[in-house]
Amino acid sequence: MSASKDRVVLAYSGGLDTSVAIGWIGEQTGREVITVAVDVGQGGEDLEVIRQRALDCGAVEAYVADARDEFANEYCMPALKANALYEGKYPLVSAISRPVIAKHLVKAARQFGASTVAHGCTGKGNDQVRFEVAITSMAPDMDCISPVRDLALTRDVAIEYAEKHNLPIETTKHNPFSIDQNVWGRAIETGFLEDLWNAPTKDVYVYTDDPTYPPLPDEVVVHFEQGIPTAIDGQPVTPLQAIQELNRRAGAQGVGRIDMVEDRLVGIKSREIYEAPGAVALIEAHQALESVTLERMQRRYKKQMEQAWGELVYEAQWYSPLKKSMDAFIEDTQKYVTGDIRMVLHGGRAVVNGRKTDTGLYDFNLATYETGDTFDQSSSRGFIEIYGMQSKLAAARDVRLGNGVGF
Ligand code: ARG
C-alpha cells in the first residue's frame, strides 16, 4: 500500500491520554488513526485487551507486537555490553525502549499506508526527541506529531472528551506519578518527587523490595558468552530470561534503586527515581568479567566510549552513524568476555565475590607473592628508570631555576 496523507499511526499505551488521542487526532487532522502497542516487558494489561480498546476508541486498525525478546536481545544487550549508565547512574531504561517502539511504528506506518506518526509525549522531555529522531532516522519521509504538544490535548480536555464520548477507559484514577517501565527497569517522576527534598515513599517502588529489611543473602552465578548472559546458576537462559530472573532475585534484595537529578536533553534538570534490579546486577557482573578479560588500554578506552555511548543513546541518537560505529568498537571488545561471575545479592547491593574464565588475562603465576612466582622483579628497575625520566628531568629543572618543590 502506498503512503497517503490520510492516515496516522499512533504509539498507543492503552491509557487515558493515548485512548483519547485516537479520536482527537481524527477530529483535529481529519485522518484515520492506526494504533501501535508494543510489549517491551512493561507487564500490566494483555496486548489483546489493549488492541480491542484501541478499536473501541475509534482506531481503524490496531497493531500489536510482542517485542520482549527483540528488546532484550537488540537493545538491552548492547546497553549491557556498554555498561551504559547515563551520568554514572541511570541504566537508560526509557531511552533504549523508544528506538524499538519507533521501529514498530515505522513498520506499521509502511504496512497500513500512513505518512504521519504520533506519540503521547509532552514537549518538555527526552522521549519526544527520541521517538521523532528515531522515526525520521529510519524513515526520512515521515512526519511526526504529538497531540499533547501540538494539538492542545491537555489532561482536562482528555477527561472531558473520554466522558463525553463514553470511551471504555477509566478517567477518575489519577496516578500521582508519571511512570514508564519495561523489562530493563522502571522510571518514576513528577508529583511530590518534584520537591528535591522529598524522599521517595514506599509506593514509588514496584520492581524492588525495601533493602533495609532484606531476606537472607542470595548468591548467584551468571555465565556470560562474549558479553551476553547465557546461564544463571547453570541453567541456560535467553537474554530476556536473564533480565527477568535477576529482576526477581535482585529486586527481592532491593538492588538497583536510584534516586537522582538528571540533565535532560532539552536543558531541564529533573528528579528521577529508577529501579532496575536486573540491569544493575548484570552491569555489575559484566564489568567484573571485563576487568579480568579486557586488556588494560582497551578497558581504559572502552570506559570513555561507554560514557559517550550512554550520552548518545540518552540524547536520542540510537540510529545515528556514530552510534553504529561505537557499537562496532564495543562488539569487538566482547570477544573474550566469557566466563562465570559469582555475586551476593543482599541489602540493596550486588557484590561480586568470584570470577572464573578461560579467556582472561589474569595470570596467577605473575600475580602471586607465594612460591610459583614467575615475574622477574629485576626487570622493574630499568622500567621505572625510563618511566620516571621526564618527571625527573622536570624536577631537576625546577631545582636549577629555584622553583623547587620546597623541601
Ligand atoms: N528521564 C528518563 C529518560 O529520559 C525517564 C523518562 C521516562 N518517562 C516517564 N514518564 N517517567 O529516559
XYZ file of C-alpha atoms and ligand atoms in Angstrom:
419
model
C 0.000 0.000 0.000
C 1.407 3.425 -0.858
C 1.741 6.118 1.789
C -1.166 8.527 1.780
C -1.654 11.726 3.724
C -4.834 10.483 5.338
C -3.586 8.033 7.943
C -1.758 8.497 11.216
C -0.006 5.801 13.216
C -0.206 6.413 16.967
C 2.030 4.929 19.663
C -0.628 3.514 21.975
C -0.237 2.581 25.633
C -3.878 1.811 26.398
C -4.051 4.648 28.951
C -6.323 7.681 29.064
C -4.236 10.132 27.040
C -3.490 7.928 24.066
C -7.034 6.478 24.069
C -8.461 9.979 23.762
C -5.776 10.880 21.229
C -7.278 8.386 18.742
C -10.478 10.411 18.312
C -8.791 13.729 18.977
C -6.237 13.267 16.166
C -9.087 12.159 13.914
C -11.050 15.340 14.643
C -8.107 17.726 14.519
C -6.481 16.357 11.367
C -9.352 14.659 9.537
C -7.319 11.477 9.236
C -7.810 7.838 10.185
C -5.801 6.548 13.116
C -3.984 3.229 13.446
C -2.678 2.361 16.892
C 0.553 0.554 17.692
C 1.103 -1.117 21.066
C 4.489 -2.684 21.733
C 5.247 -5.076 24.559
C 8.749 -4.342 25.893
C 8.102 -6.253 29.106
C 6.209 -3.493 30.896
C 3.816 -6.030 32.405
C 0.273 -4.965 33.119
C -2.512 -5.394 30.605
C -2.776 -8.086 27.975
C -1.955 -6.867 24.452
C -5.243 -8.259 23.129
C -7.227 -6.191 25.662
C -5.281 -3.097 24.622
C -5.909 -3.893 20.953
C -9.653 -4.156 21.488
C -9.730 -0.903 23.467
C -7.991 0.928 20.616
C -10.628 -0.317 18.182
C -13.413 0.627 20.630
C -11.929 4.121 20.869
C -12.129 4.549 17.101
C -8.877 3.210 15.634
C -9.328 1.796 12.115
C -6.569 -0.741 12.736
C -4.751 -1.817 15.890
C -1.245 -3.255 15.542
C 0.300 -5.091 18.483
C 3.777 -6.549 18.784
C 5.385 -8.733 21.406
C 8.860 -7.195 21.199
C 10.151 -8.523 24.505
C 12.867 -10.767 23.081
C 13.732 -8.262 20.394
C 14.058 -5.555 23.044
C 16.175 -7.753 25.322
C 18.445 -9.032 22.523
C 18.925 -5.937 20.395
C 18.525 -3.081 22.863
C 19.221 -4.245 26.424
C 22.216 -6.409 25.488
C 24.053 -3.580 23.677
C 23.377 -1.403 26.749
C 24.849 -4.148 28.931
C 27.918 -4.571 26.732
C 28.379 -0.804 27.005
C 27.806 -0.899 30.813
C 25.640 2.092 29.982
C 24.819 4.375 32.911
C 23.872 7.949 31.985
C 25.505 10.451 34.325
C 27.099 7.470 36.030
C 23.803 6.131 37.354
C 20.809 5.740 35.029
C 20.677 2.462 33.048
C 18.761 4.153 30.167
C 15.507 2.315 30.782
C 13.247 4.590 28.707
C 15.995 5.746 26.370
C 16.509 2.252 24.920
C 12.806 1.400 24.626
C 11.911 4.347 22.358
C 14.019 3.137 19.416
C 12.379 -0.322 19.390
C 8.888 1.168 19.701
C 9.771 3.604 16.901
C 10.835 0.673 14.725
C 7.393 -0.896 15.088
C 5.692 2.450 14.480
C 7.521 2.764 11.168
C 6.748 -0.870 10.309
C 3.034 -0.290 10.944
C 3.080 3.001 9.053
C 4.501 1.216 5.999
C 2.084 -1.676 6.361
C -1.036 0.470 6.690
C -0.085 3.340 4.411
C 0.428 6.148 6.888
C 2.773 9.067 6.433
C 2.491 10.541 9.914
C 3.473 9.063 13.256
C 2.046 10.348 16.551
C 3.151 9.777 20.130
C 1.840 10.762 23.549
C 4.919 12.612 24.845
C 4.869 16.133 26.204
C 7.008 18.908 24.787
C 9.317 19.000 27.813
C 11.011 15.639 27.876
C 13.573 13.468 26.130
C 11.115 10.929 24.812
C 9.563 13.200 22.168
C 13.063 13.723 20.762
C 13.875 10.012 20.906
C 10.682 8.978 19.088
C 10.938 11.583 16.387
C 14.658 11.342 15.722
C 14.402 7.522 15.645
C 11.438 7.630 13.268
C 12.989 10.045 10.807
C 16.336 8.211 11.019
C 14.570 5.087 9.752
C 12.008 6.798 7.540
C 13.112 10.288 6.440
C 9.782 10.777 4.656
C 7.648 10.545 7.831
C 6.050 13.443 9.674
C 5.701 13.341 13.449
C 3.077 14.892 15.688
C 2.347 14.880 19.376
C -1.297 15.503 20.302
C -0.296 16.713 23.764
C 2.345 19.095 22.462
C 0.973 20.050 19.029
C -2.815 19.605 19.208
C -3.543 21.027 22.692
C -4.658 17.748 24.232
C -4.377 18.612 27.930
C -5.354 16.283 30.748
C -8.623 18.131 31.459
C -9.572 18.022 27.801
C -8.772 14.298 27.770
C -11.027 13.557 30.745
C -13.881 15.625 29.332
C -13.509 14.031 25.904
C -13.453 10.492 27.290
C -16.594 11.092 29.365
C -18.465 12.834 26.579
C -17.707 10.053 24.093
C -18.148 7.261 26.603
C -14.730 5.806 25.899
C -14.053 2.478 27.635
C -11.344 3.944 29.836
C -11.056 4.981 33.479
C -10.942 8.775 33.908
C -11.068 9.081 37.686
C -7.971 7.080 38.581
C -5.195 9.620 38.801
C -1.720 8.250 39.297
C 0.381 10.604 41.414
C 3.436 9.828 39.268
C 4.440 9.625 35.658
C 5.749 6.109 35.134
C 7.495 4.345 32.291
C 8.524 0.736 32.655
C 9.900 -2.192 30.720
C 11.972 -5.278 31.424
C 15.188 -3.218 31.798
C 13.666 -1.153 34.624
C 11.167 1.399 35.805
C 11.233 5.223 35.762
C 9.116 7.265 38.145
C 8.809 11.040 38.100
C 6.580 14.063 38.879
C 4.182 14.586 41.781
C 5.753 15.154 45.177
C 9.101 13.904 43.835
C 9.458 17.300 42.121
C 10.462 18.703 45.511
C 14.082 17.540 45.660
C 13.991 17.316 49.452
C 11.121 14.816 49.479
C 12.297 11.252 49.938
C 10.517 8.640 47.833
C 7.737 6.847 49.702
C 7.209 3.073 49.651
C 4.500 3.241 46.974
C 7.011 4.553 44.423
C 8.662 1.138 44.141
C 7.292 -1.925 42.381
C 10.295 -3.855 40.993
C 12.256 -3.775 44.264
C 11.645 -4.592 47.929
C 12.936 -2.351 50.711
C 16.670 -3.112 51.102
C 16.582 -2.074 54.753
C 14.927 -5.354 55.694
C 16.458 -7.835 53.264
C 15.834 -11.563 53.264
C 18.866 -13.864 53.642
C 21.690 -13.153 51.153
C 21.187 -14.694 47.727
C 24.262 -15.992 45.898
C 24.028 -16.191 42.138
C 26.411 -17.281 39.361
C 25.969 -15.615 35.991
C 27.659 -17.143 32.961
C 28.492 -14.835 30.061
C 29.392 -15.694 26.477
C 31.016 -12.777 24.658
C 29.363 -10.250 26.950
C 25.900 -11.849 26.927
C 24.440 -13.673 29.950
C 23.642 -17.213 28.802
C 23.173 -19.130 32.051
C 22.183 -18.414 35.633
C 23.255 -20.920 38.295
C 23.968 -23.350 35.475
C 20.530 -23.056 33.885
C 20.609 -21.828 30.270
C 18.716 -18.546 29.778
C 17.881 -16.181 26.959
C 18.786 -12.525 27.496
C 15.124 -11.816 28.329
C 15.047 -14.627 30.895
C 18.348 -13.485 32.408
C 16.971 -9.995 32.968
C 13.650 -11.307 34.298
C 15.334 -13.750 36.684
C 17.651 -11.092 38.066
C 14.812 -8.577 38.296
C 13.129 -11.082 40.574
C 16.135 -12.111 42.679
C 17.990 -8.794 42.846
C 14.657 -6.992 43.200
C 13.848 -9.060 46.307
C 17.097 -7.724 47.837
C 16.365 -4.096 46.944
C 19.175 -3.906 44.364
C 19.012 -1.165 41.737
C 17.122 1.688 43.402
C 18.339 5.007 42.051
C 17.302 8.500 43.176
C 18.904 11.213 41.062
C 18.636 14.621 39.459
C 19.495 14.284 35.795
C 20.120 16.624 32.895
C 17.564 16.260 30.151
C 18.436 16.869 26.536
C 16.054 19.844 26.467
C 18.066 21.615 29.167
C 15.811 20.954 32.139
C 17.111 19.245 35.268
C 14.682 16.652 36.583
C 14.322 14.443 39.627
C 14.017 10.798 38.722
C 13.585 7.619 40.667
C 14.564 4.423 38.923
C 14.526 0.796 39.883
C 16.445 -1.558 37.664
C 17.474 -4.583 39.719
C 18.287 -6.897 36.803
C 20.102 -4.244 34.795
C 22.203 -3.060 37.745
C 23.153 -6.604 38.814
C 24.025 -7.603 35.239
C 26.130 -4.493 34.645
C 27.998 -5.113 37.905
C 28.718 -8.713 36.868
C 29.633 -7.762 33.309
C 32.070 -5.099 34.477
C 33.702 -7.616 36.800
C 34.199 -10.093 33.961
C 35.612 -7.346 31.751
C 38.107 -6.444 34.479
C 39.608 -9.898 34.022
C 39.276 -10.298 30.262
C 39.940 -6.884 28.683
C 43.460 -5.687 28.034
C 44.360 -2.666 30.176
C 44.401 0.023 27.455
C 41.357 -1.427 25.751
C 39.476 -1.338 29.051
C 40.536 2.211 29.765
C 39.497 3.432 26.327
C 36.236 1.482 26.444
C 35.327 3.333 29.639
C 35.374 6.612 27.722
C 33.408 5.010 24.913
C 30.829 3.764 27.416
C 30.165 7.268 28.671
C 29.878 8.644 25.137
C 27.600 5.741 24.146
C 25.323 6.394 27.122
C 25.101 10.084 26.346
C 24.395 9.418 22.690
C 21.630 6.940 23.462
C 20.155 9.186 26.156
C 20.195 12.001 23.629
C 18.090 10.226 21.016
C 20.867 9.038 18.656
C 20.216 5.284 18.716
C 20.082 5.012 14.911
C 22.866 7.518 14.230
C 26.027 6.666 12.258
C 28.243 7.426 15.260
C 26.284 5.040 17.459
C 26.727 2.290 14.842
C 30.473 2.882 14.765
C 30.648 2.775 18.551
C 28.678 -0.490 18.557
C 31.301 -1.999 16.279
C 34.053 -0.994 18.714
C 32.160 -2.315 21.731
C 31.281 -5.553 19.966
C 34.955 -6.136 19.198
C 35.873 -5.739 22.863
C 33.466 -8.517 23.848
C 35.295 -11.300 22.000
C 36.812 -12.762 25.204
C 34.202 -11.623 27.743
C 33.241 -15.209 28.513
C 33.109 -16.840 31.922
C 31.365 -17.001 35.287
C 30.759 -14.260 37.822
C 29.567 -15.063 41.325
C 27.662 -12.357 43.184
C 25.956 -11.960 46.513
C 22.692 -10.053 46.304
C 21.911 -8.506 49.640
C 20.835 -5.278 51.343
C 20.453 -3.282 48.134
C 23.768 -4.322 46.623
C 25.049 -6.864 44.141
C 28.597 -7.635 45.261
C 30.920 -9.720 43.109
C 32.995 -12.234 45.055
C 34.187 -14.698 42.424
C 35.335 -14.774 38.794
C 36.186 -17.721 36.547
C 37.221 -17.536 32.908
C 39.342 -19.430 30.378
C 39.808 -16.316 28.268
C 41.098 -13.916 30.909
C 44.404 -12.079 31.195
C 44.851 -12.697 34.913
C 47.966 -14.810 35.344
C 48.191 -16.406 38.765
C 51.910 -17.070 38.400
C 52.599 -13.434 37.599
C 50.337 -12.094 40.342
C 51.269 -14.404 43.180
C 53.528 -13.456 46.110
C 53.776 -17.118 47.043
C 56.021 -19.774 45.512
C 55.418 -20.229 41.828
C 56.111 -16.562 41.118
C 57.323 -16.272 37.521
C 57.589 -12.481 37.418
C 61.184 -11.288 37.040
C 61.234 -8.439 39.563
C 64.671 -7.266 38.456
C 63.216 -6.004 35.162
C 61.138 -3.409 37.060
C 64.232 -1.412 37.947
C 65.043 -0.400 34.373
C 61.387 0.118 33.605
C 60.994 2.649 36.425
C 64.185 4.439 35.370
C 62.786 5.137 31.914
C 59.161 5.571 33.002
C 60.051 8.312 35.538
C 62.585 10.038 33.287
C 60.509 13.025 32.131
C 59.268 13.959 35.606
C 62.775 13.574 36.999
C 64.157 15.943 34.331
C 61.375 18.468 35.027
C 62.052 18.334 38.769
C 65.775 18.886 38.170
C 64.944 21.948 36.068
C 62.725 23.370 38.841
C 65.547 22.924 41.326
C 68.062 24.548 38.945
C 65.813 27.595 38.449
C 64.954 27.950 42.116
C 61.358 26.755 41.677
C 61.959 23.704 43.790
C 59.191 21.808 45.444
C 60.068 23.451 48.739
C 61.554 20.617 50.755
N 14.046 10.703 32.447
C 14.084 9.406 31.897
C 14.596 9.435 30.493
O 14.609 10.457 29.902
C 12.772 8.675 32.022
C 11.619 9.261 31.327
C 10.510 8.294 31.343
N 9.215 8.857 31.390
C 8.405 8.872 32.472
N 7.184 9.179 32.273
N 8.821 8.593 33.670
O 14.986 8.457 29.941
